[in-house]
Amino acid sequence: QRIAPRITAGAAAQGNLLANQLRSFCMSAAPLFQRLRFIPAPFDAAAGAYAVAALAGPPPAERARFMEGVAGCSPFLARLIARAPERALALFDRAPEEAVAAACARAFAAADASDPAAQMKALREAKADAALALSFAEIGEAVSTMEAARLWSVFADAAIGAATRAALRGLERSGFKPADPARPEEGSGLAVIAMGKLGAMELNFSSDIDLVILFDNDGAALGGEARKLGVAAAKAIVKLLNDQTADGYVFRTDLRLRPDPGVSAAAVSVNAAEAYYQSFGQNWERAAFIKARAGAGDMALGGDFIQRLRPFIWRKYFDFATIADSHAMKRQIQTVKGHETIAVAGHNVKLGRGGIREIEFFVQTQQLVFGGRRVALRGPRTLEMLAELTREGWLTPTASARPASPA
């Protein structure tokens, strides 16, 4: 049975199909307690017991054991439980997808707060709600790791959308003229491009977010101050998401995938960005844009920009220069200390031999070389592209299935 999570009109109007994404993830109306398949044993039993002791009364035994296990294995989750113990307990009676939808709605409501400090606090509280709900769901095996990554990405979209809305509202006294004050991001001439794991809807709990923020010099809403207002908006978005407060941060935010980040401002005009990529863009930047999508702000502007970059990303003819660059990038990967050694103790699963970065590099290399002629190889998600490479005959089923295996 599918459920349609309740979500505010603001979230539905964001333009990034947030409500539809959430509906597609809500595969079961069953609450969390009916879907639990695993209860962790606490590494620190005292920390687990302390978190549960914050509850007003003793919860059912299974729920108490689960919360003790979670809090006893993660100091971060223990703090979230202790900060709002009754809200944590209530998660057992909700579907995780509904809990994430509520956190998204709370994030968008943050844009309506009266000042930046209140907005930052509300965004961080919404992040805590989503993080705890999804942590409970993934640890308890109520959702798979990739389902949790998609839902976490959905929440990130909501948080970025709210920060963009708040930033634009803050610029109204500086000359920004929204077509619709309730939804100032629509037609704003400011686009936020989601890159990397967020762009592919594969964001994990420890990931930062990679964004490219663009503005339209000809946009009516930004007027003659497009560059000034675009840069100011980008800085405000980063501050709302990235700054450390007493409530923590929402997401570490990285803008370094923008064109020529060493000399360019925090936001770049769409025309300058397109000219840069078409004239000077490198193969690693082509690879980065495989996962790119319009994430927040002026969605039409962002989508059009990515569409215009397709000839840069996907070369029609067999590209020998890409192959040569790939060899050079592979040598850089191999310079990581200890890369050649595979060991259980101390092995770097991200940067080490056979690790996440090497798998992603292999997939993206095949995409860059062959994706110009094979549209099926242009997808952003690593596991899906491994499956497609298998169908094309470049991988054996055994090799393709191994990165997705929980073993």
mmCIF file of N, CA, C and O in Angstrom, residues 122-188:
data_model
loop_
_atom_site.group_PDB
_atom_site.id
_atom_site.type_symbol
_atom_site.label_atom_id
_atom_site.label_comp_id
_atom_site.label_asym_id
_atom_site.label_seq_id
_atom_site.Cartn_x
_atom_site.Cartn_y
_atom_site.Cartn_z
ATOM 1 N N ALA A 122 15.897 26.487 13.165
ATOM 2 C CA ALA A 122 14.822 25.630 12.663
ATOM 3 C C ALA A 122 15.352 24.607 11.653
ATOM 4 O O ALA A 122 14.921 23.448 11.655
ATOM 5 N N LEU A 123 16.271 25.013 10.802
ATOM 6 C CA LEU A 123 16.850 24.070 9.837
ATOM 7 C C LEU A 123 17.614 22.957 10.544
ATOM 8 O O LEU A 123 17.532 21.783 10.146
ATOM 9 N N ARG A 124 18.329 23.295 11.588
ATOM 10 C CA ARG A 124 19.112 22.283 12.309
ATOM 11 C C ARG A 124 18.218 21.343 13.091
ATOM 12 O O ARG A 124 18.525 20.156 13.229
ATOM 13 N N GLU A 125 17.117 21.846 13.599
ATOM 14 C CA GLU A 125 16.159 20.972 14.279
ATOM 15 C C GLU A 125 15.485 20.024 13.287
ATOM 16 O O GLU A 125 15.255 18.845 13.593
ATOM 17 N N ALA A 126 15.187 20.518 12.088
ATOM 18 C CA ALA A 126 14.611 19.654 11.054
ATOM 19 C C ALA A 126 15.607 18.586 10.644
ATOM 20 O O ALA A 126 15.247 17.417 10.439
ATOM 21 N N LYS A 127 16.877 18.957 10.525
ATOM 22 C CA LYS A 127 17.926 17.981 10.187
ATOM 23 C C LYS A 127 18.013 16.899 11.258
ATOM 24 O O LYS A 127 18.150 15.699 10.956
ATOM 25 N N ALA A 128 17.923 17.291 12.533
ATOM 26 C CA ALA A 128 17.974 16.309 13.618
ATOM 27 C C ALA A 128 16.812 15.324 13.514
ATOM 28 O O ALA A 128 16.992 14.114 13.709
ATOM 29 N N ASP A 129 15.625 15.827 13.198
ATOM 30 C CA ASP A 129 14.460 14.946 13.031
ATOM 31 C C ASP A 129 14.689 13.934 11.914
ATOM 32 O O ASP A 129 14.447 12.730 12.086
ATOM 33 N N ALA A 130 15.153 14.420 10.763
ATOM 34 C CA ALA A 130 15.364 13.524 9.622
ATOM 35 C C ALA A 130 16.481 12.535 9.900
ATOM 36 O O ALA A 130 16.374 11.344 9.562
ATOM 37 N N ALA A 131 17.563 12.993 10.504
ATOM 38 C CA ALA A 131 18.704 12.120 10.778
ATOM 39 C C ALA A 131 18.323 10.994 11.731
ATOM 40 O O ALA A 131 18.693 9.831 11.526
ATOM 41 N N LEU A 132 17.570 11.322 12.773
ATOM 42 C CA LEU A 132 17.189 10.304 13.743
ATOM 43 C C LEU A 132 16.207 9.305 13.125
ATOM 44 O O LEU A 132 16.342 8.082 13.299
ATOM 45 N N ALA A 133 15.239 9.808 12.371
ATOM 46 C CA ALA A 133 14.254 8.921 11.747
ATOM 47 C C ALA A 133 14.926 7.951 10.782
ATOM 48 O O ALA A 133 14.645 6.742 10.787
ATOM 49 N N LEU A 134 15.828 8.461 9.947
ATOM 50 C CA LEU A 134 16.474 7.595 8.965
ATOM 51 C C LEU A 134 17.514 6.688 9.596
ATOM 52 O O LEU A 134 17.723 5.563 9.134
ATOM 53 N N SER A 135 18.169 7.149 10.636
ATOM 54 C CA SER A 135 19.120 6.286 11.345
ATOM 55 C C SER A 135 18.392 5.107 11.984
ATOM 56 O O SER A 135 18.834 3.957 11.873
ATOM 57 N N PHE A 136 17.289 5.376 12.650
ATOM 58 C CA PHE A 136 16.484 4.289 13.217
ATOM 59 C C PHE A 136 16.075 3.307 12.116
ATOM 60 O O PHE A 136 16.175 2.087 12.273
ATOM 61 N N ALA A 137 15.613 3.839 10.990
ATOM 62 C CA ALA A 137 15.102 2.987 9.916
ATOM 63 C C ALA A 137 16.200 2.142 9.285
ATOM 64 O O ALA A 137 16.004 0.940 9.033
ATOM 65 N N GLU A 138 17.364 2.750 9.046
ATOM 66 C CA GLU A 138 18.431 1.975 8.401
ATOM 67 C C GLU A 138 19.065 0.979 9.365
ATOM 68 O O GLU A 138 19.311 -0.177 9.005
ATOM 69 N N ILE A 139 19.331 1.403 10.588
ATOM 70 C CA ILE A 139 19.927 0.484 11.565
ATOM 71 C C ILE A 139 18.997 -0.691 11.817
ATOM 72 O O ILE A 139 19.441 -1.844 11.916
ATOM 73 N N GLY A 140 17.710 -0.417 11.914
ATOM 74 C CA GLY A 140 16.738 -1.483 12.150
ATOM 75 C C GLY A 140 16.367 -2.270 10.911
ATOM 76 O O GLY A 140 15.521 -3.155 10.964
ATOM 77 N N GLU A 141 17.005 -1.954 9.780
ATOM 78 C CA GLU A 141 16.774 -2.635 8.501
ATOM 79 C C GLU A 141 15.333 -2.501 8.011
ATOM 80 O O GLU A 141 14.824 -3.359 7.299
ATOM 81 N N ALA A 142 14.693 -1.389 8.412
ATOM 82 C CA ALA A 142 13.363 -1.102 7.879
ATOM 83 C C ALA A 142 13.456 -0.549 6.460
ATOM 84 O O ALA A 142 12.510 -0.653 5.683
ATOM 85 N N VAL A 143 14.588 0.061 6.133
ATOM 86 C CA VAL A 143 14.886 0.498 4.768
ATOM 87 C C VAL A 143 16.301 0.054 4.442
ATOM 88 O O VAL A 143 17.124 -0.155 5.338
ATOM 89 N N SER A 144 16.582 -0.090 3.156
ATOM 90 C CA SER A 144 17.942 -0.458 2.746
ATOM 91 C C SER A 144 18.849 0.765 2.807
ATOM 92 O O SER A 144 18.389 1.906 2.939
ATOM 93 N N THR A 145 20.144 0.512 2.705
ATOM 94 C CA THR A 145 21.107 1.614 2.716
ATOM 95 C C THR A 145 20.842 2.592 1.572
ATOM 96 O O THR A 145 20.873 3.811 1.767
ATOM 97 N N MET A 146 20.562 2.084 0.380
ATOM 98 C CA MET A 146 20.330 2.970 -0.754
ATOM 99 C C MET A 146 19.001 3.707 -0.627
ATOM 100 O O MET A 146 18.877 4.861 -1.055
ATOM 101 N N GLU A 147 17.992 3.080 -0.027
ATOM 102 C CA GLU A 147 16.734 3.777 0.222
ATOM 103 C C GLU A 147 16.948 4.917 1.217
ATOM 104 O O GLU A 147 16.403 6.011 1.057
ATOM 105 N N ALA A 148 17.766 4.649 2.238
ATOM 106 C CA ALA A 148 18.081 5.700 3.209
ATOM 107 C C ALA A 148 18.831 6.843 2.536
ATOM 108 O O ALA A 148 18.585 8.022 2.818
ATOM 109 N N ALA A 149 19.752 6.509 1.622
ATOM 110 C CA ALA A 149 20.501 7.549 0.911
ATOM 111 C C ALA A 149 19.575 8.414 0.064
ATOM 112 O O ALA A 149 19.731 9.644 -0.001
ATOM 113 N N ARG A 150 18.603 7.796 -0.579
ATOM 114 C CA ARG A 150 17.651 8.576 -1.386
ATOM 115 C C ARG A 150 16.817 9.497 -0.494
ATOM 116 O O ARG A 150 16.613 10.670 -0.817
ATOM 117 N N LEU A 151 16.336 8.975 0.608
ATOM 118 C CA LEU A 151 15.523 9.792 1.493
ATOM 119 C C LEU A 151 16.339 10.914 2.129
ATOM 120 O O LEU A 151 15.845 12.033 2.318
ATOM 121 N N TRP A 152 17.589 10.640 2.472
ATOM 122 C CA TRP A 152 18.457 11.675 3.024
ATOM 123 C C TRP A 152 18.712 12.759 1.971
ATOM 124 O O TRP A 152 18.767 13.950 2.286
ATOM 125 N N SER A 153 18.834 12.357 0.719
ATOM 126 C CA SER A 153 18.995 13.318 -0.372
ATOM 127 C C SER A 153 17.744 14.166 -0.543
ATOM 128 O O SER A 153 17.827 15.368 -0.834
ATOM 129 N N VAL A 154 16.580 13.555 -0.381
ATOM 130 C CA VAL A 154 15.320 14.306 -0.453
ATOM 131 C C VAL A 154 15.285 15.367 0.643
ATOM 132 O O VAL A 154 14.909 16.517 0.399
ATOM 133 N N PHE A 155 15.700 14.988 1.854
ATOM 134 C CA PHE A 155 15.727 15.993 2.915
ATOM 135 C C PHE A 155 16.728 17.100 2.590
ATOM 136 O O PHE A 155 16.459 18.289 2.824
ATOM 137 N N ALA A 156 17.886 16.724 2.047
ATOM 138 C CA ALA A 156 18.881 17.739 1.681
ATOM 139 C C ALA A 156 18.312 18.719 0.672
ATOM 140 O O ALA A 156 18.539 19.935 0.765
ATOM 141 N N ASP A 157 17.560 18.217 -0.306
ATOM 142 C CA ASP A 157 16.908 19.103 -1.272
ATOM 143 C C ASP A 157 15.991 20.105 -0.562
ATOM 144 O O ASP A 157 15.950 21.291 -0.907
ATOM 145 N N ALA A 158 15.240 19.606 0.417
ATOM 146 C CA ALA A 158 14.331 20.490 1.149
ATOM 147 C C ALA A 158 15.103 21.551 1.917
ATOM 148 O O ALA A 158 14.729 22.728 1.925
ATOM 149 N N ALA A 159 16.192 21.142 2.577
ATOM 150 C CA ALA A 159 16.986 22.089 3.360
ATOM 151 C C ALA A 159 17.621 23.150 2.454
ATOM 152 O O ALA A 159 17.625 24.345 2.784
ATOM 153 N N ILE A 160 18.146 22.730 1.310
ATOM 154 C CA ILE A 160 18.757 23.681 0.371
ATOM 155 C C ILE A 160 17.688 24.595 -0.211
ATOM 156 O O ILE A 160 17.905 25.806 -0.367
ATOM 157 N N GLY A 161 16.524 24.026 -0.529
ATOM 158 C CA GLY A 161 15.426 24.840 -1.040
ATOM 159 C C GLY A 161 14.991 25.894 -0.038
ATOM 160 O O GLY A 161 14.737 27.052 -0.400
ATOM 161 N N ALA A 162 14.917 25.509 1.232
ATOM 162 C CA ALA A 162 14.527 26.460 2.274
ATOM 163 C C ALA A 162 15.585 27.544 2.444
ATOM 164 O O ALA A 162 15.260 28.730 2.598
ATOM 165 N N ALA A 163 16.865 27.140 2.437
ATOM 166 C CA ALA A 163 17.942 28.121 2.576
ATOM 167 C C ALA A 163 17.947 29.090 1.400
ATOM 168 O O ALA A 163 18.181 30.300 1.573
ATOM 169 N N THR A 164 17.673 28.588 0.199
ATOM 170 C CA THR A 164 17.617 29.453 -0.985
ATOM 171 C C THR A 164 16.467 30.440 -0.871
ATOM 172 O O THR A 164 16.613 31.638 -1.159
ATOM 173 N N ARG A 165 15.325 29.951 -0.448
ATOM 174 C CA ARG A 165 14.154 30.830 -0.277
ATOM 175 C C ARG A 165 14.442 31.915 0.752
ATOM 176 O O ARG A 165 14.158 33.102 0.535
ATOM 177 N N ALA A 166 15.024 31.515 1.876
ATOM 178 C CA ALA A 166 15.337 32.487 2.926
ATOM 179 C C ALA A 166 16.365 33.504 2.449
ATOM 180 O O ALA A 166 16.245 34.704 2.730
ATOM 181 N N ALA A 167 17.376 33.042 1.727
ATOM 182 C CA ALA A 167 18.416 33.945 1.235
ATOM 183 C C ALA A 167 17.831 34.978 0.270
ATOM 184 O O ALA A 167 18.170 36.173 0.329
ATOM 185 N N LEU A 168 16.959 34.544 -0.622
ATOM 186 C CA LEU A 168 16.362 35.464 -1.588
ATOM 187 C C LEU A 168 15.449 36.479 -0.905
ATOM 188 O O LEU A 168 15.435 37.659 -1.272
ATOM 189 N N ARG A 169 14.699 36.024 0.090
ATOM 190 C CA ARG A 169 13.850 36.972 0.817
ATOM 191 C C ARG A 169 14.696 38.033 1.509
ATOM 192 O O ARG A 169 14.310 39.209 1.599
ATOM 193 N N GLY A 170 15.858 37.637 1.982
ATOM 194 C CA GLY A 170 16.735 38.590 2.645
ATOM 195 C C GLY A 170 17.315 39.629 1.711
ATOM 196 O O GLY A 170 17.844 40.656 2.163
ATOM 197 N N LEU A 171 17.226 39.383 0.406
ATOM 198 C CA LEU A 171 17.788 40.310 -0.577
ATOM 199 C C LEU A 171 16.746 41.263 -1.152
ATOM 200 O O LEU A 171 17.079 42.110 -1.984
ATOM 201 N N GLU A 172 15.492 41.142 -0.717
ATOM 202 C CA GLU A 172 14.448 41.991 -1.288
ATOM 203 C C GLU A 172 14.709 43.474 -1.019
ATOM 204 O O GLU A 172 14.441 44.328 -1.864
ATOM 205 N N ARG A 173 15.271 43.778 0.129
ATOM 206 C CA ARG A 173 15.562 45.185 0.420
ATOM 207 C C ARG A 173 16.814 45.684 -0.322
ATOM 208 O O ARG A 173 17.102 46.880 -0.308
ATOM 209 N N SER A 174 17.544 44.741 -0.963
ATOM 210 C CA SER A 174 18.727 45.128 -1.741
ATOM 211 C C SER A 174 18.447 45.202 -3.227
ATOM 212 O O SER A 174 19.369 45.395 -4.017
ATOM 213 N N GLY A 175 17.195 45.001 -3.619
ATOM 214 C CA GLY A 175 16.846 45.153 -5.018
ATOM 215 C C GLY A 175 16.290 43.924 -5.696
ATOM 216 O O GLY A 175 15.850 44.003 -6.849
ATOM 217 N N PHE A 176 16.280 42.776 -5.010
ATOM 218 C CA PHE A 176 15.686 41.581 -5.606
ATOM 219 C C PHE A 176 14.167 41.726 -5.641
ATOM 220 O O PHE A 176 13.542 42.103 -4.654
ATOM 221 N N LYS A 177 13.582 41.421 -6.805
ATOM 222 C CA LYS A 177 12.146 41.615 -6.995
ATOM 223 C C LYS A 177 11.499 40.294 -7.421
ATOM 224 O O LYS A 177 11.441 39.972 -8.611
ATOM 225 N N PRO A 178 11.014 39.502 -6.454
ATOM 226 C CA PRO A 178 10.431 38.203 -6.799
ATOM 227 C C PRO A 178 9.104 38.344 -7.513
ATOM 228 O O PRO A 178 8.316 39.258 -7.228
ATOM 229 N N ALA A 179 8.845 37.431 -8.441
ATOM 230 C CA ALA A 179 7.542 37.412 -9.106
ATOM 231 C C ALA A 179 6.451 37.013 -8.128
ATOM 232 O O ALA A 179 5.325 37.499 -8.195
ATOM 233 N N ASP A 180 6.792 36.116 -7.191
ATOM 234 C CA ASP A 180 5.843 35.646 -6.185
ATOM 235 C C ASP A 180 6.553 35.681 -4.834
ATOM 236 O O ASP A 180 7.417 34.841 -4.564
ATOM 237 N N PRO A 181 6.257 36.644 -3.972
ATOM 238 C CA PRO A 181 6.940 36.744 -2.674
ATOM 239 C C PRO A 181 6.835 35.480 -1.823
ATOM 240 O O PRO A 181 7.726 35.202 -1.018
ATOM 241 N N ALA A 182 5.757 34.712 -1.997
ATOM 242 C CA ALA A 182 5.614 33.477 -1.218
ATOM 243 C C ALA A 182 6.604 32.408 -1.684
ATOM 244 O O ALA A 182 7.018 31.557 -0.903
ATOM 245 N N ARG A 183 6.951 32.451 -2.975
ATOM 246 C CA ARG A 183 7.891 31.474 -3.536
ATOM 247 C C ARG A 183 8.922 32.244 -4.371
ATOM 248 O O ARG A 183 8.931 32.168 -5.602
ATOM 249 N N PRO A 184 9.803 32.974 -3.710
ATOM 250 C CA PRO A 184 10.707 33.878 -4.434
ATOM 251 C C PRO A 184 11.709 33.153 -5.324
ATOM 252 O O PRO A 184 12.268 33.767 -6.238
ATOM 253 N N GLU A 185 11.919 31.860 -5.098
ATOM 254 C CA GLU A 185 12.880 31.120 -5.917
ATOM 255 C C GLU A 185 12.381 30.897 -7.346
ATOM 256 O O GLU A 185 13.183 30.758 -8.277
ATOM 257 N N GLU A 186 11.069 30.874 -7.546
ATOM 258 C CA GLU A 186 10.518 30.597 -8.867
ATOM 259 C C GLU A 186 10.760 31.777 -9.803
ATOM 260 O O GLU A 186 10.330 32.894 -9.528
ATOM 261 N N GLY A 187 11.472 31.532 -10.897
ATOM 262 C CA GLY A 187 11.804 32.599 -11.829
ATOM 263 C C GLY A 187 12.777 33.616 -11.280
ATOM 264 O O GLY A 187 12.882 34.734 -11.790
ATOM 265 N N SER A 188 13.524 33.234 -10.248
ATOM 266 C CA SER A 188 14.410 34.176 -9.564
ATOM 267 C C SER A 188 15.666 34.508 -10.356
ATOM 268 O O SER A 188 16.311 35.532 -10.105
#
